[in-house]
Short mmCIF file of C-alpha atoms in Angstrom, two decimals:
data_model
loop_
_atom_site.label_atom_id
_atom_site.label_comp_id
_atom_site.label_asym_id
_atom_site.label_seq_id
_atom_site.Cartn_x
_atom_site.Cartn_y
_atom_site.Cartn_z
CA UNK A 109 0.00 0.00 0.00
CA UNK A 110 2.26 2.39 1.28
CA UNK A 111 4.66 1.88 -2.26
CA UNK A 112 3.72 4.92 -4.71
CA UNK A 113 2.53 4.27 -8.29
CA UNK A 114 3.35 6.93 -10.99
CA UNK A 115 0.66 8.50 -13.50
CA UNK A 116 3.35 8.61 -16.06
CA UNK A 117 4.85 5.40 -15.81
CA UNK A 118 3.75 3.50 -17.55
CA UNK A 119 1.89 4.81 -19.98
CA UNK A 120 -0.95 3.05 -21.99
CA UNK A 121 -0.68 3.73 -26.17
CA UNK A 122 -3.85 5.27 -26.72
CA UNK A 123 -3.12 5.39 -30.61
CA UNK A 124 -5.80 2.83 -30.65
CA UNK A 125 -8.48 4.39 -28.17
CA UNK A 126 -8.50 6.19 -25.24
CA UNK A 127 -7.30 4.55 -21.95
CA UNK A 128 -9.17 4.90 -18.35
CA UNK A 129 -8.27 3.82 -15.52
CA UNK A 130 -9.16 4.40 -11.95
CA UNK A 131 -6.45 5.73 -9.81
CA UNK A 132 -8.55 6.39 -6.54
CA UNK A 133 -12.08 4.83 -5.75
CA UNK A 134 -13.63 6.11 -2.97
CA UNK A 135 -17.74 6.58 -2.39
CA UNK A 136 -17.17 10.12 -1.81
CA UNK A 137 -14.46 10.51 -4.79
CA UNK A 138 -13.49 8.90 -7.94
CA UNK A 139 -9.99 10.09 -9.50
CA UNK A 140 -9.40 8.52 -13.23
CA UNK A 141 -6.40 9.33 -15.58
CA UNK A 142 -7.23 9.56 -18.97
CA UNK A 143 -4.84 8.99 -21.64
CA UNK A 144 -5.70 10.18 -25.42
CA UNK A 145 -4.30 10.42 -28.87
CA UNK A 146 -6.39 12.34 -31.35
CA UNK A 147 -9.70 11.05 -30.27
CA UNK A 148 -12.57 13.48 -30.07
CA UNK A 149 -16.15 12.71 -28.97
CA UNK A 150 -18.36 11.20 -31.89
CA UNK A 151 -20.46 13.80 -33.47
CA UNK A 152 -23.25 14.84 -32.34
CA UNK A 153 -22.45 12.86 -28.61
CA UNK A 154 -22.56 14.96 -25.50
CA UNK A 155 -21.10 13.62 -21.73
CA UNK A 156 -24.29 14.16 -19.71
CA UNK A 157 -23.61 13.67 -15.98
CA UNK A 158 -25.57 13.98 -12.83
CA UNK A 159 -21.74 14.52 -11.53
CA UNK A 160 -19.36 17.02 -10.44
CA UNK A 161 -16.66 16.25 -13.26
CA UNK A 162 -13.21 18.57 -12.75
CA UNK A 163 -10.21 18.08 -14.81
CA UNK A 164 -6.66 19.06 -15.16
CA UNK A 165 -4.65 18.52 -17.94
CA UNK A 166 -1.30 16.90 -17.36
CA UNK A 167 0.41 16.47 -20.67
CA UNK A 168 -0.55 17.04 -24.57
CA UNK A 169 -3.35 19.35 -25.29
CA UNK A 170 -6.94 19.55 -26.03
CA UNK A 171 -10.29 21.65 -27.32
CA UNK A 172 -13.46 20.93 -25.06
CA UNK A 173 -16.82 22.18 -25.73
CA UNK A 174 -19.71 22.86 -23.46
CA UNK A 175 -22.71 23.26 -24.86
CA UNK A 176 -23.60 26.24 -22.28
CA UNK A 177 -20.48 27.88 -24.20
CA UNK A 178 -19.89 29.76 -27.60
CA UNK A 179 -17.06 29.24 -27.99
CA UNK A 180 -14.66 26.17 -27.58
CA UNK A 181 -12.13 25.99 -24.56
CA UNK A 182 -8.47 24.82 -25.49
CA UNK A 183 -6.70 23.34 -22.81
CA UNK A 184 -2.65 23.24 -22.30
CA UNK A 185 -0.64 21.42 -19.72
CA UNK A 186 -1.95 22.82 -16.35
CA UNK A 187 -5.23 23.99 -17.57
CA UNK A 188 -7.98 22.67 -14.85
CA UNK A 189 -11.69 23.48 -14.97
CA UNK A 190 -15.04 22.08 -13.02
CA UNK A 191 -17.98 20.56 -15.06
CA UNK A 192 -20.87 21.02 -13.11
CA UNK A 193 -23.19 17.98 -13.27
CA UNK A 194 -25.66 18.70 -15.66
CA UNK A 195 -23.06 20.57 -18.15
CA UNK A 196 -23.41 18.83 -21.27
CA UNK A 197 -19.57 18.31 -22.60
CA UNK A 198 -17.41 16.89 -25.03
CA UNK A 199 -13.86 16.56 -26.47
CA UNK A 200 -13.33 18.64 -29.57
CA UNK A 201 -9.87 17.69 -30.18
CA UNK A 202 -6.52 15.99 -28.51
CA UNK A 203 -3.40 16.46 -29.99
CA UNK A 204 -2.67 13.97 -32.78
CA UNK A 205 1.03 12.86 -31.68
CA UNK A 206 1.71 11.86 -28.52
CA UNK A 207 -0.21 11.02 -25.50
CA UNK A 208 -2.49 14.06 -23.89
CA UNK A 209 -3.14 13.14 -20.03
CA UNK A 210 -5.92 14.65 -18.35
CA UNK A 211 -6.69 14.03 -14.40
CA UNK A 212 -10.32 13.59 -14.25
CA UNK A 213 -12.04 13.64 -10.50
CA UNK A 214 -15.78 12.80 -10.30
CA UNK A 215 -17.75 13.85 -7.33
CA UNK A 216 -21.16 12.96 -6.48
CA UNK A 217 -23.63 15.48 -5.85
CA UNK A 218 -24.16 14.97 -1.76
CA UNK A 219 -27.71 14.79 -0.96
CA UNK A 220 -28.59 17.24 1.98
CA UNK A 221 -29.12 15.58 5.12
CA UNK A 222 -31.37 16.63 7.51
CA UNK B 27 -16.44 30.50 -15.22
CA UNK B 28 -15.65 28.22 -18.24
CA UNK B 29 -12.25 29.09 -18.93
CA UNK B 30 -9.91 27.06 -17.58
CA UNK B 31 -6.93 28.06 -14.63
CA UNK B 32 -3.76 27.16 -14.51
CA UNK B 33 -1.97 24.67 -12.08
CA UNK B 34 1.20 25.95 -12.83
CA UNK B 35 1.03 29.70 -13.70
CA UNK B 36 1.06 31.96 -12.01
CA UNK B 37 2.82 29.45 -9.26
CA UNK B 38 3.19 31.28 -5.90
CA UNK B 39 6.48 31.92 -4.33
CA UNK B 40 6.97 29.08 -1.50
CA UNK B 41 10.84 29.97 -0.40
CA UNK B 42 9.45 31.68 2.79
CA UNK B 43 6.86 28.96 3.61
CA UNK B 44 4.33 26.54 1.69
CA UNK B 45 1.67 27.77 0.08
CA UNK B 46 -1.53 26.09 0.11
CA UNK B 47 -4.52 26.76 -2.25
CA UNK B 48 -7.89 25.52 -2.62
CA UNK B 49 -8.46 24.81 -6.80
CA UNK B 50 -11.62 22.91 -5.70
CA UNK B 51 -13.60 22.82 -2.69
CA UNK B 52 -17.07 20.60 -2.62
CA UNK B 53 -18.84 19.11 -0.18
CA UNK B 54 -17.60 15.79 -0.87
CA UNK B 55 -14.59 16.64 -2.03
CA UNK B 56 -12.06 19.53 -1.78
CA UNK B 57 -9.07 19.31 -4.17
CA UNK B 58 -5.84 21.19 -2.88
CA UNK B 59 -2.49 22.52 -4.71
CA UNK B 60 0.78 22.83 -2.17
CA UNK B 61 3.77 24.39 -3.16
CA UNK B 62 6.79 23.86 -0.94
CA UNK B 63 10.54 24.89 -1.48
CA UNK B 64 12.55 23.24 1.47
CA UNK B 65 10.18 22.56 3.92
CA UNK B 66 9.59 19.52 6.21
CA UNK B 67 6.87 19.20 8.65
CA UNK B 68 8.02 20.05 12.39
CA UNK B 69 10.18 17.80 14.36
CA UNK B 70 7.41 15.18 16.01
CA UNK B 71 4.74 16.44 13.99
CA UNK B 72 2.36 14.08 12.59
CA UNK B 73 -0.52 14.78 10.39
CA UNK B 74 -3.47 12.89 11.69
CA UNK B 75 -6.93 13.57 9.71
CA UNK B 76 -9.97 12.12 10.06
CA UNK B 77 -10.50 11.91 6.37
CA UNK B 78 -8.59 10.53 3.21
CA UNK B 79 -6.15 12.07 1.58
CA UNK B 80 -4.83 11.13 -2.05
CA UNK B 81 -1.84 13.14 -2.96
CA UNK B 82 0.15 13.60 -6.61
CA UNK B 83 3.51 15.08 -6.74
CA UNK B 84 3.55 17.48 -10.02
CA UNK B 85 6.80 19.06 -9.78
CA UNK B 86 10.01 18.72 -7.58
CA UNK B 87 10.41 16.20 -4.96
CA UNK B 88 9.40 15.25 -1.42
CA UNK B 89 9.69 12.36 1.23
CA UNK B 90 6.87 11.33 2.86
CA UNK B 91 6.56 9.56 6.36
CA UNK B 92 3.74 7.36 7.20
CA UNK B 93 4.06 6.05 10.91
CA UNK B 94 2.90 3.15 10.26
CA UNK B 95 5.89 2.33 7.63
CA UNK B 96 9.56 1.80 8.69
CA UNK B 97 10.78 3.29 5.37
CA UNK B 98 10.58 7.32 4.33
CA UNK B 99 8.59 7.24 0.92
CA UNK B 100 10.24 9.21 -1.94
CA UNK B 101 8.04 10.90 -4.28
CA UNK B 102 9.15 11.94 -7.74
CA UNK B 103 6.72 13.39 -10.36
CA UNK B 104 3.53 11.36 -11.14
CA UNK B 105 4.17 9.83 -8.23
CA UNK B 106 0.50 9.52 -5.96
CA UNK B 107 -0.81 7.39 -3.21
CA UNK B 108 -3.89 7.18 -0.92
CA UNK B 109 -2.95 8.39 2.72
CA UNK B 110 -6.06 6.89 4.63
CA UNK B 111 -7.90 8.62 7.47
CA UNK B 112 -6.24 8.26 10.30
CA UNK B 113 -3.10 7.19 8.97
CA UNK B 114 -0.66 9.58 10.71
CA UNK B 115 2.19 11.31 8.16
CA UNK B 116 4.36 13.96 8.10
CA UNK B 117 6.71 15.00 5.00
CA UNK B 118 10.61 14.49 6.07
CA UNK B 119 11.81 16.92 2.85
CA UNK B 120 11.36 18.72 0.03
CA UNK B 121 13.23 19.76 -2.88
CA UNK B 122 15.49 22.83 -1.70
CA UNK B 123 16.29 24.26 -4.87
CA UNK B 124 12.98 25.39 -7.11
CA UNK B 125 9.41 24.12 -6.05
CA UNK B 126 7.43 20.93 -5.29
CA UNK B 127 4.00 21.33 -6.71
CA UNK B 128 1.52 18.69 -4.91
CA UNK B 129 -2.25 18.30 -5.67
CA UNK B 130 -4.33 16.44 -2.64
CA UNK B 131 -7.60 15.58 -2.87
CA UNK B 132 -9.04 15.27 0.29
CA UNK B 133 -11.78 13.32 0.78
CA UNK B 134 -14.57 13.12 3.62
CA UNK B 135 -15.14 9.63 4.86
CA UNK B 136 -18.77 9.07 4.00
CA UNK B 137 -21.64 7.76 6.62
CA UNK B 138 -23.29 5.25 6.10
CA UNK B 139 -26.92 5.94 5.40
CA UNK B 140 -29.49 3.52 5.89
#
């Protein structure tokens, strides 16, 4: 347990589709890293969560649209933003060569407790 | 609200002491960038939280105690692991020279509704 893993190493080849995988599972938290290569969402296709998505990008690059927004967002290394559940969302773009990481942590909405 | 931040720029100044900023702060989940240059935790401090704590090393490099391990932990980048609730820890070092960027989700421990 106590023995660190690395998000960079290794690295899955996305070439062929994008890679998920769940670094953290917790009820109250779910971290995934997110590995693409030129993928973009299908047209047409919107994510649709009932979800707290936010993400940070980590290596590569990438355009995301929300549908709330005009105009598209690119995203360098560094670049971190919240999707509030409900924001319909999808990937525009990730660069063509080479891998583009993104840190993805979903939160579910907490029901109020009274 | 849609356009992204940056992790990395502008990066505060830590050579005087850490910095510590909330990027993300929900009710089930509050998601934390450090920035250390040189610092340790106290002499017989221990960190002792009563919720989870997943941390990823982004930049630099840091060695982490867990009291219930023998051996220091060294982190380099990408390196991340799950300190549990309860699971005292302090950090022994970090990098002297330029900064250690962390990012540590912490996580409530969630009741059990029934």
């Amino acid at each position: 347990m106590p023995f660190p893993r690395n998000l960079f190493r290794p690295l899955p080849d996305a070439s062929a589709g994008e890679r998920f995988d769940d670094l953290l599972s917790l009820p109250g938290c779910r971290v995934e890293r997110i590995v693409s290569q030129g993928q973009a969402s299908p047209s047409g296709f919107w994510y649709d969560q009932d979800w707290d998505e936010w993400v940070l990008l980590l290596a590569g690059s990438a355009v995301l649209r929300l549908e709330s927004q005009s105009q598209p967002i690119a995203l360098a290394v560094g670049d971190h933003l919240l999707i509030p559940a409900g924001e319909r969302h999808h990937v525009e773009a990730t660069a063509p060569h080479g891998p583009t990481v993104w840190l993805a942590v979903h939160v579910p909405l907490v029901k109020a407790t009274g």
